[in-house]
Amino acid sequence: MNTRSSQRFLAGIALSVLVALGGCKSMGDVTSSIAMPSAPESNSPEDMRRYSENLQQRYEAHPDNKMVALAYAKSLRSRELNDQAAAVLQNAAIKYPKDREVLAAYGKALADAGRLQEASAALEQADAPDSPNWSVISTRGSIADQMGDHRQAQALYETALKLAPDEPSVLSNLGLSYALSNNLRQAEQVLREAAASPRADMRVRQNLALVLALQGKFAEAEQVSERDLSPQQARENVASIRQMISQNNGWRDIQAAATRNKSVVR
């Protein structure tokens, strides 16, 4: 693979992961005075759909309730219905124009939907020097990476780490940013630190496996992947990366492969 194709390959793969780690999409506790549906029994598509539809009913009955809007939008983001989530949060931002929690959620939904300039503006309003939010700052970093400003992205991740030392999701984003800068050795070092955290999840470990594979460390990449995947799945994932490295893929092919890879590492 020539230098330009290699850089495009890194960008296609790593950016797909950065979007995933820009903001947490797990279903947390979001409460309000309005009776909320019970949390989903599992993260299966059917349970998440049912939970989201129940929240939709609450939202349609109480469109001005901030916590209901946040919960409904979060459920939509968990199902990757990012445009719908952004629309819900846009309405909330109009009603609560100075609420940093709403603006932060709105910015993350916009980033998920690929509306990067709007996301950046919303997240800048959600953050403030007197009350900085590490998650917001990390998401701003992922947006900077997607816009090609890796130096600015890395500075934002470093700031986020000062607020949340050793936070594995931020370290993972920083490692992927180094990968985008074609600094795979430093990317590996940071991702190893992230993966060593007891709070690291599957996405972080698969990101480490990705960077290992990009350096040709295929056996070690499989070993890392097998912590969360079956041996066969780990072999298949590493084999797909290995194949792309060995071929001079066009940009569209690389983007398609990155999209497939995103579902694995999220």
PDB file of C-alpha atoms in Angstrom:
ATOM      1  CA  MET A   1       0.000   0.000   0.000  1.00  0.00           C
ATOM      2  CA  ASN A   2       1.493   3.386  -0.930  1.00  0.00           C
ATOM      3  CA  THR A   3       1.864   6.243   1.598  1.00  0.00           C
ATOM      4  CA  ARG A   4      -1.238   8.107   0.522  1.00  0.00           C
ATOM      5  CA  SER A   5      -3.406   4.987   0.560  1.00  0.00           C
ATOM      6  CA  SER A   6      -1.999   4.071   3.963  1.00  0.00           C
ATOM      7  CA  GLN A   7      -2.947   7.472   5.388  1.00  0.00           C
ATOM      8  CA  ARG A   8      -6.425   7.205   3.913  1.00  0.00           C
ATOM      9  CA  PHE A   9      -6.791   3.737   5.322  1.00  0.00           C
ATOM     10  CA  LEU A  10      -5.873   4.989   8.796  1.00  0.00           C
ATOM     11  CA  ALA A  11      -8.300   7.876   8.493  1.00  0.00           C
ATOM     12  CA  GLY A  12     -11.154   5.689   7.297  1.00  0.00           C
ATOM     13  CA  ILE A  13     -10.739   3.147  10.081  1.00  0.00           C
ATOM     14  CA  ALA A  14      -9.849   5.420  12.978  1.00  0.00           C
ATOM     15  CA  LEU A  15     -12.451   8.109  12.313  1.00  0.00           C
ATOM     16  CA  SER A  16     -15.187   5.510  12.418  1.00  0.00           C
ATOM     17  CA  VAL A  17     -14.069   4.668  15.936  1.00  0.00           C
ATOM     18  CA  LEU A  18     -13.661   8.257  17.066  1.00  0.00           C
ATOM     19  CA  VAL A  19     -17.302   8.969  16.391  1.00  0.00           C
ATOM     20  CA  ALA A  20     -18.204   6.062  18.597  1.00  0.00           C
ATOM     21  CA  LEU A  21     -16.072   7.213  21.492  1.00  0.00           C
ATOM     22  CA  GLY A  22     -16.837  10.913  21.266  1.00  0.00           C
ATOM     23  CA  GLY A  23     -19.703  10.534  23.755  1.00  0.00           C
ATOM     24  CA  CYS A  24     -21.022   7.694  25.847  1.00  0.00           C
ATOM     25  CA  LYS A  25     -24.198   6.171  24.454  1.00  0.00           C
ATOM     26  CA  SER A  26     -24.876   3.572  27.097  1.00  0.00           C
ATOM     27  CA  MET A  27     -28.262   3.790  28.713  1.00  0.00           C
ATOM     28  CA  GLY A  28     -27.766   5.428  32.094  1.00  0.00           C
ATOM     29  CA  ASP A  29     -30.218   6.617  34.711  1.00  0.00           C
ATOM     30  CA  VAL A  30     -32.156   9.670  33.553  1.00  0.00           C
ATOM     31  CA  THR A  31     -34.929  10.529  35.943  1.00  0.00           C
ATOM     32  CA  SER A  32     -37.670  13.106  36.188  1.00  0.00           C
ATOM     33  CA  SER A  33     -40.846  13.702  38.117  1.00  0.00           C
ATOM     34  CA  ILE A  34     -42.736  12.048  35.272  1.00  0.00           C
ATOM     35  CA  ALA A  35     -43.049   8.276  35.521  1.00  0.00           C
ATOM     36  CA  MET A  36     -40.417   6.806  33.244  1.00  0.00           C
ATOM     37  CA  PRO A  37     -40.428   3.339  31.644  1.00  0.00           C
ATOM     38  CA  SER A  38     -38.276   0.646  33.188  1.00  0.00           C
ATOM     39  CA  ALA A  39     -34.757   0.338  31.821  1.00  0.00           C
ATOM     40  CA  PRO A  40     -34.385  -2.160  28.979  1.00  0.00           C
ATOM     41  CA  GLU A  41     -33.741  -5.743  30.068  1.00  0.00           C
ATOM     42  CA  SER A  42     -30.831  -6.002  27.651  1.00  0.00           C
ATOM     43  CA  ASN A  43     -29.117  -4.115  24.847  1.00  0.00           C
ATOM     44  CA  SER A  44     -30.756  -6.278  22.209  1.00  0.00           C
ATOM     45  CA  PRO A  45     -32.286  -4.366  19.283  1.00  0.00           C
ATOM     46  CA  GLU A  46     -35.788  -5.463  20.255  1.00  0.00           C
ATOM     47  CA  ASP A  47     -35.467  -4.406  23.909  1.00  0.00           C
ATOM     48  CA  MET A  48     -33.908  -1.090  22.919  1.00  0.00           C
ATOM     49  CA  ARG A  49     -36.630  -0.439  20.346  1.00  0.00           C
ATOM     50  CA  ARG A  50     -39.360  -1.181  22.882  1.00  0.00           C
ATOM     51  CA  TYR A  51     -37.731   1.053  25.502  1.00  0.00           C
ATOM     52  CA  SER A  52     -37.322   3.872  22.969  1.00  0.00           C
ATOM     53  CA  GLU A  53     -40.954   3.640  21.871  1.00  0.00           C
ATOM     54  CA  ASN A  54     -42.099   3.862  25.488  1.00  0.00           C
ATOM     55  CA  LEU A  55     -39.993   6.978  25.928  1.00  0.00           C
ATOM     56  CA  GLN A  56     -41.423   8.390  22.717  1.00  0.00           C
ATOM     57  CA  GLN A  57     -44.893   8.190  24.240  1.00  0.00           C
ATOM     58  CA  ARG A  58     -43.681  10.096  27.310  1.00  0.00           C
ATOM     59  CA  TYR A  59     -41.975  12.662  25.104  1.00  0.00           C
ATOM     60  CA  GLU A  60     -45.071  13.243  22.946  1.00  0.00           C
ATOM     61  CA  ALA A  61     -47.151  13.699  26.090  1.00  0.00           C
ATOM     62  CA  HIS A  62     -44.591  16.013  27.749  1.00  0.00           C
ATOM     63  CA  PRO A  63     -42.529  17.669  24.971  1.00  0.00           C
ATOM     64  CA  ASP A  64     -41.350  20.471  27.274  1.00  0.00           C
ATOM     65  CA  ASN A  65     -39.902  18.172  29.925  1.00  0.00           C
ATOM     66  CA  LYS A  66     -36.119  18.384  29.763  1.00  0.00           C
ATOM     67  CA  MET A  67     -35.336  15.018  31.357  1.00  0.00           C
ATOM     68  CA  VAL A  68     -37.820  13.151  29.183  1.00  0.00           C
ATOM     69  CA  ALA A  69     -36.294  14.748  26.075  1.00  0.00           C
ATOM     70  CA  LEU A  70     -32.779  13.793  27.194  1.00  0.00           C
ATOM     71  CA  ALA A  71     -33.788  10.212  27.941  1.00  0.00           C
ATOM     72  CA  TYR A  72     -35.641   9.817  24.654  1.00  0.00           C
ATOM     73  CA  ALA A  73     -32.761  11.279  22.652  1.00  0.00           C
ATOM     74  CA  LYS A  74     -30.270   9.015  24.427  1.00  0.00           C
ATOM     75  CA  SER A  75     -32.361   5.977  23.549  1.00  0.00           C
ATOM     76  CA  LEU A  76     -32.402   7.089  19.907  1.00  0.00           C
ATOM     77  CA  ARG A  77     -28.623   7.547  19.885  1.00  0.00           C
ATOM     78  CA  SER A  78     -28.184   4.066  21.335  1.00  0.00           C
ATOM     79  CA  ARG A  79     -30.073   2.766  18.281  1.00  0.00           C
ATOM     80  CA  GLU A  80     -27.974   4.962  15.953  1.00  0.00           C
ATOM     81  CA  LEU A  81     -31.028   7.041  15.018  1.00  0.00           C
ATOM     82  CA  ASN A  82     -28.830  10.103  15.183  1.00  0.00           C
ATOM     83  CA  ASP A  83     -30.825  12.500  13.011  1.00  0.00           C
ATOM     84  CA  GLN A  84     -33.939  11.859  15.102  1.00  0.00           C
ATOM     85  CA  ALA A  85     -31.998  12.337  18.318  1.00  0.00           C
ATOM     86  CA  ALA A  86     -30.596  15.620  17.030  1.00  0.00           C
ATOM     87  CA  ALA A  87     -34.098  16.828  16.143  1.00  0.00           C
ATOM     88  CA  VAL A  88     -35.400  16.052  19.642  1.00  0.00           C
ATOM     89  CA  LEU A  89     -32.459  17.822  21.242  1.00  0.00           C
ATOM     90  CA  GLN A  90     -32.715  20.790  18.898  1.00  0.00           C
ATOM     91  CA  ASN A  91     -36.201  21.402  20.253  1.00  0.00           C
ATOM     92  CA  ALA A  92     -34.878  21.029  23.795  1.00  0.00           C
ATOM     93  CA  ALA A  93     -32.042  23.480  23.067  1.00  0.00           C
ATOM     94  CA  ILE A  94     -34.549  26.048  21.820  1.00  0.00           C
ATOM     95  CA  LYS A  95     -36.487  25.718  25.069  1.00  0.00           C
ATOM     96  CA  TYR A  96     -33.360  25.585  27.265  1.00  0.00           C
ATOM     97  CA  PRO A  97     -30.833  27.719  25.331  1.00  0.00           C
ATOM     98  CA  LYS A  98     -28.418  28.119  28.259  1.00  0.00           C
ATOM     99  CA  ASP A  99     -28.669  24.635  29.735  1.00  0.00           C
ATOM    100  CA  ARG A 100     -25.230  23.037  29.400  1.00  0.00           C
ATOM    101  CA  GLU A 101     -26.541  19.498  29.845  1.00  0.00           C
ATOM    102  CA  VAL A 102     -28.954  19.932  26.957  1.00  0.00           C
ATOM    103  CA  LEU A 103     -26.327  21.636  24.778  1.00  0.00           C
ATOM    104  CA  ALA A 104     -23.797  18.886  25.491  1.00  0.00           C
ATOM    105  CA  ALA A 105     -26.257  16.159  24.503  1.00  0.00           C
ATOM    106  CA  TYR A 106     -27.289  18.153  21.423  1.00  0.00           C
ATOM    107  CA  GLY A 107     -23.678  18.605  20.338  1.00  0.00           C
ATOM    108  CA  LYS A 108     -22.924  14.897  20.697  1.00  0.00           C
ATOM    109  CA  ALA A 109     -26.016  13.959  18.689  1.00  0.00           C
ATOM    110  CA  LEU A 110     -25.006  16.402  15.952  1.00  0.00           C
ATOM    111  CA  ALA A 111     -21.525  14.889  15.888  1.00  0.00           C
ATOM    112  CA  ASP A 112     -23.035  11.412  15.535  1.00  0.00           C
ATOM    113  CA  ALA A 113     -25.112  12.700  12.627  1.00  0.00           C
ATOM    114  CA  GLY A 114     -22.016  14.092  10.908  1.00  0.00           C
ATOM    115  CA  ARG A 115     -23.032  17.740  11.333  1.00  0.00           C
ATOM    116  CA  LEU A 116     -19.611  18.681  12.623  1.00  0.00           C
ATOM    117  CA  GLN A 117     -19.678  22.482  12.420  1.00  0.00           C
ATOM    118  CA  GLU A 118     -23.010  22.653  14.245  1.00  0.00           C
ATOM    119  CA  ALA A 119     -21.785  20.110  16.785  1.00  0.00           C
ATOM    120  CA  SER A 120     -18.658  22.119  17.482  1.00  0.00           C
ATOM    121  CA  ALA A 121     -20.677  25.293  18.058  1.00  0.00           C
ATOM    122  CA  ALA A 122     -23.108  23.567  20.423  1.00  0.00           C
ATOM    123  CA  LEU A 123     -20.322  21.920  22.412  1.00  0.00           C
ATOM    124  CA  GLU A 124     -18.423  25.177  22.780  1.00  0.00           C
ATOM    125  CA  GLN A 125     -21.549  26.660  24.365  1.00  0.00           C
ATOM    126  CA  ALA A 126     -21.919  23.593  26.584  1.00  0.00           C
ATOM    127  CA  ASP A 127     -18.402  23.992  27.967  1.00  0.00           C
ATOM    128  CA  ALA A 128     -17.139  26.818  30.161  1.00  0.00           C
ATOM    129  CA  PRO A 129     -13.798  27.670  31.799  1.00  0.00           C
ATOM    130  CA  ASP A 130     -15.384  27.879  35.252  1.00  0.00           C
ATOM    131  CA  SER A 131     -17.026  24.455  34.928  1.00  0.00           C
ATOM    132  CA  PRO A 132     -15.244  22.347  32.288  1.00  0.00           C
ATOM    133  CA  ASN A 133     -16.712  18.990  31.298  1.00  0.00           C
ATOM    134  CA  TRP A 134     -14.192  16.316  30.278  1.00  0.00           C
ATOM    135  CA  SER A 135     -16.713  14.406  28.170  1.00  0.00           C
ATOM    136  CA  VAL A 136     -17.633  17.521  26.206  1.00  0.00           C
ATOM    137  CA  ILE A 137     -13.967  18.377  25.683  1.00  0.00           C
ATOM    138  CA  SER A 138     -13.210  14.851  24.481  1.00  0.00           C
ATOM    139  CA  THR A 139     -16.077  15.025  22.008  1.00  0.00           C
ATOM    140  CA  ARG A 140     -14.732  18.338  20.744  1.00  0.00           C
ATOM    141  CA  GLY A 141     -11.443  16.537  20.221  1.00  0.00           C
ATOM    142  CA  SER A 142     -13.089  13.809  18.144  1.00  0.00           C
ATOM    143  CA  ILE A 143     -14.700  16.485  15.985  1.00  0.00           C
ATOM    144  CA  ALA A 144     -11.345  18.202  15.470  1.00  0.00           C
ATOM    145  CA  ASP A 145      -9.883  14.854  14.390  1.00  0.00           C
ATOM    146  CA  GLN A 146     -12.684  14.325  11.893  1.00  0.00           C
ATOM    147  CA  MET A 147     -12.010  17.800  10.500  1.00  0.00           C
ATOM    148  CA  GLY A 148      -8.322  16.958  10.092  1.00  0.00           C
ATOM    149  CA  ASP A 149      -6.927  19.099  12.912  1.00  0.00           C
ATOM    150  CA  HIS A 150      -5.149  16.344  14.828  1.00  0.00           C
ATOM    151  CA  ARG A 151      -2.898  18.699  16.800  1.00  0.00           C
ATOM    152  CA  GLN A 152      -5.912  20.562  18.186  1.00  0.00           C
ATOM    153  CA  ALA A 153      -7.669  17.258  18.862  1.00  0.00           C
ATOM    154  CA  GLN A 154      -4.745  15.938  20.865  1.00  0.00           C
ATOM    155  CA  ALA A 155      -4.557  19.156  22.884  1.00  0.00           C
ATOM    156  CA  LEU A 156      -8.245  18.785  23.752  1.00  0.00           C
ATOM    157  CA  TYR A 157      -7.782  15.158  24.811  1.00  0.00           C
ATOM    158  CA  GLU A 158      -4.878  16.183  27.050  1.00  0.00           C
ATOM    159  CA  THR A 159      -7.105  18.815  28.650  1.00  0.00           C
ATOM    160  CA  ALA A 160      -9.841  16.243  29.182  1.00  0.00           C
ATOM    161  CA  LEU A 161      -7.339  13.894  30.820  1.00  0.00           C
ATOM    162  CA  LYS A 162      -6.368  16.592  33.307  1.00  0.00           C
ATOM    163  CA  LEU A 163     -10.016  16.665  34.402  1.00  0.00           C
ATOM    164  CA  ALA A 164     -10.492  12.887  34.245  1.00  0.00           C
ATOM    165  CA  PRO A 165      -7.069  11.269  34.702  1.00  0.00           C
ATOM    166  CA  ASP A 166      -6.663   7.827  33.147  1.00  0.00           C
ATOM    167  CA  GLU A 167     -10.195   7.894  31.656  1.00  0.00           C
ATOM    168  CA  PRO A 168      -9.974   5.015  29.147  1.00  0.00           C
ATOM    169  CA  SER A 169     -12.376   6.481  26.591  1.00  0.00           C
ATOM    170  CA  VAL A 170     -10.315   9.678  26.351  1.00  0.00           C
ATOM    171  CA  LEU A 171      -7.055   7.740  26.184  1.00  0.00           C
ATOM    172  CA  SER A 172      -8.554   5.618  23.430  1.00  0.00           C
ATOM    173  CA  ASN A 173      -9.511   8.697  21.430  1.00  0.00           C
ATOM    174  CA  LEU A 174      -6.026  10.116  21.950  1.00  0.00           C
ATOM    175  CA  GLY A 175      -4.461   6.883  20.753  1.00  0.00           C
ATOM    176  CA  LEU A 176      -6.613   6.856  17.630  1.00  0.00           C
ATOM    177  CA  SER A 177      -5.696  10.487  17.009  1.00  0.00           C
ATOM    178  CA  TYR A 178      -2.039   9.492  17.004  1.00  0.00           C
ATOM    179  CA  ALA A 179      -2.943   6.767  14.519  1.00  0.00           C
ATOM    180  CA  LEU A 180      -4.555   9.382  12.290  1.00  0.00           C
ATOM    181  CA  SER A 181      -1.286  11.310  12.522  1.00  0.00           C
ATOM    182  CA  ASN A 182       0.477   8.140  11.315  1.00  0.00           C
ATOM    183  CA  ASN A 183       2.251   7.790  14.664  1.00  0.00           C
ATOM    184  CA  LEU A 184       1.377   4.152  15.280  1.00  0.00           C
ATOM    185  CA  ARG A 185       4.010   3.541  17.923  1.00  0.00           C
ATOM    186  CA  GLN A 186       2.661   6.279  20.174  1.00  0.00           C
ATOM    187  CA  ALA A 187      -0.884   5.208  19.356  1.00  0.00           C
ATOM    188  CA  GLU A 188      -0.093   1.714  20.586  1.00  0.00           C
ATOM    189  CA  GLN A 189       1.479   3.021  23.793  1.00  0.00           C
ATOM    190  CA  VAL A 190      -1.549   5.138  24.692  1.00  0.00           C
ATOM    191  CA  LEU A 191      -4.036   2.427  23.751  1.00  0.00           C
ATOM    192  CA  ARG A 192      -2.201  -0.104  25.893  1.00  0.00           C
ATOM    193  CA  GLU A 193      -2.603   2.280  28.814  1.00  0.00           C
ATOM    194  CA  ALA A 194      -6.300   2.660  28.026  1.00  0.00           C
ATOM    195  CA  ALA A 195      -6.867  -1.084  27.689  1.00  0.00           C
ATOM    196  CA  ALA A 196      -5.096  -1.752  31.019  1.00  0.00           C
ATOM    197  CA  SER A 197      -7.731   0.241  32.887  1.00  0.00           C
ATOM    198  CA  PRO A 198     -10.320  -1.844  34.773  1.00  0.00           C
ATOM    199  CA  ARG A 199     -12.908   0.568  33.327  1.00  0.00           C
ATOM    200  CA  ALA A 200     -11.925  -0.150  29.731  1.00  0.00           C
ATOM    201  CA  ASP A 201     -14.643  -1.729  27.620  1.00  0.00           C
ATOM    202  CA  MET A 202     -14.640  -3.827  24.489  1.00  0.00           C
ATOM    203  CA  ARG A 203     -14.297  -0.817  22.199  1.00  0.00           C
ATOM    204  CA  VAL A 204     -11.028   0.241  23.797  1.00  0.00           C
ATOM    205  CA  ARG A 205      -9.523  -3.226  23.511  1.00  0.00           C
ATOM    206  CA  GLN A 206     -10.617  -3.592  19.889  1.00  0.00           C
ATOM    207  CA  ASN A 207      -9.050  -0.215  19.112  1.00  0.00           C
ATOM    208  CA  LEU A 208      -5.757  -1.537  20.509  1.00  0.00           C
ATOM    209  CA  ALA A 209      -6.128  -4.644  18.375  1.00  0.00           C
ATOM    210  CA  LEU A 210      -6.733  -2.429  15.354  1.00  0.00           C
ATOM    211  CA  VAL A 211      -3.534  -0.428  15.868  1.00  0.00           C
ATOM    212  CA  LEU A 212      -1.542  -3.604  16.502  1.00  0.00           C
ATOM    213  CA  ALA A 213      -2.820  -5.090  13.244  1.00  0.00           C
ATOM    214  CA  LEU A 214      -1.992  -1.908  11.346  1.00  0.00           C
ATOM    215  CA  GLN A 215       1.619  -2.391  12.480  1.00  0.00           C
ATOM    216  CA  GLY A 216       1.682  -5.988  11.312  1.00  0.00           C
ATOM    217  CA  LYS A 217       1.424  -7.460  14.822  1.00  0.00           C
ATOM    218  CA  PHE A 218      -1.348  -9.783  13.732  1.00  0.00           C
ATOM    219  CA  ALA A 219      -0.938 -12.557  16.303  1.00  0.00           C
ATOM    220  CA  GLU A 220      -0.984 -10.101  19.194  1.00  0.00           C
ATOM    221  CA  ALA A 221      -3.960  -8.295  17.681  1.00  0.00           C
ATOM    222  CA  GLU A 222      -5.880 -11.585  17.641  1.00  0.00           C
ATOM    223  CA  GLN A 223      -4.970 -12.236  21.274  1.00  0.00           C
ATOM    224  CA  VAL A 224      -6.309  -8.840  22.332  1.00  0.00           C
ATOM    225  CA  SER A 225      -9.483  -9.302  20.273  1.00  0.00           C
ATOM    226  CA  GLU A 226     -10.153 -12.694  21.833  1.00  0.00           C
ATOM    227  CA  ARG A 227     -10.758 -11.035  25.203  1.00  0.00           C
ATOM    228  CA  ASP A 228     -14.179 -10.037  23.866  1.00  0.00           C
ATOM    229  CA  LEU A 229     -14.712 -12.056  20.701  1.00  0.00           C
ATOM    230  CA  SER A 230     -14.589 -15.706  19.763  1.00  0.00           C
ATOM    231  CA  PRO A 231     -11.298 -16.921  18.269  1.00  0.00           C
ATOM    232  CA  GLN A 232     -12.956 -17.178  14.868  1.00  0.00           C
ATOM    233  CA  GLN A 233     -14.330 -13.619  15.029  1.00  0.00           C
ATOM    234  CA  ALA A 234     -10.946 -12.304  16.149  1.00  0.00           C
ATOM    235  CA  ARG A 235      -9.211 -14.067  13.267  1.00  0.00           C
ATOM    236  CA  GLU A 236     -11.750 -12.760  10.761  1.00  0.00           C
ATOM    237  CA  ASN A 237     -11.429  -9.168  12.001  1.00  0.00           C
ATOM    238  CA  VAL A 238      -7.649  -9.211  11.846  1.00  0.00           C
ATOM    239  CA  ALA A 239      -7.723 -10.958   8.471  1.00  0.00           C
ATOM    240  CA  SER A 240      -9.936  -8.216   7.026  1.00  0.00           C
ATOM    241  CA  ILE A 241      -7.503  -5.537   8.203  1.00  0.00           C
ATOM    242  CA  ARG A 242      -4.581  -7.564   6.850  1.00  0.00           C
ATOM    243  CA  GLN A 243      -6.263  -7.863   3.475  1.00  0.00           C
ATOM    244  CA  MET A 244      -6.880  -4.127   3.236  1.00  0.00           C
ATOM    245  CA  ILE A 245      -3.260  -3.407   4.125  1.00  0.00           C
ATOM    246  CA  SER A 246      -2.052  -5.725   1.364  1.00  0.00           C
ATOM    247  CA  GLN A 247      -4.323  -4.213  -1.282  1.00  0.00           C
ATOM    248  CA  ASN A 248      -4.309  -0.785  -2.831  1.00  0.00           C
ATOM    249  CA  ASN A 249      -7.956  -0.174  -1.986  1.00  0.00           C
ATOM    250  CA  GLY A 250      -9.826   2.802  -3.302  1.00  0.00           C
ATOM    251  CA  TRP A 251     -11.175   5.345  -0.855  1.00  0.00           C
ATOM    252  CA  ARG A 252     -14.770   4.136  -1.206  1.00  0.00           C
ATOM    253  CA  ASP A 253     -13.748   0.551  -0.487  1.00  0.00           C
ATOM    254  CA  ILE A 254     -11.848   1.659   2.604  1.00  0.00           C
ATOM    255  CA  GLN A 255     -14.826   3.678   3.847  1.00  0.00           C
ATOM    256  CA  ALA A 256     -17.097   0.669   3.369  1.00  0.00           C
ATOM    257  CA  ALA A 257     -14.686  -1.522   5.312  1.00  0.00           C
ATOM    258  CA  ALA A 258     -14.459   1.110   8.046  1.00  0.00           C
ATOM    259  CA  THR A 259     -18.227   1.100   8.371  1.00  0.00           C
ATOM    260  CA  ARG A 260     -18.216  -2.669   8.858  1.00  0.00           C
ATOM    261  CA  ASN A 261     -15.434  -2.339  11.413  1.00  0.00           C
ATOM    262  CA  LYS A 262     -17.362   0.310  13.331  1.00  0.00           C
ATOM    263  CA  SER A 263     -20.039  -2.161  14.344  1.00  0.00           C
ATOM    264  CA  VAL A 264     -17.349  -4.361  15.905  1.00  0.00           C
ATOM    265  CA  VAL A 265     -15.547  -1.766  17.981  1.00  0.00           C
ATOM    266  CA  ARG A 266     -18.452   0.321  19.243  1.00  0.00           C
TER     267      ARG A 266
END
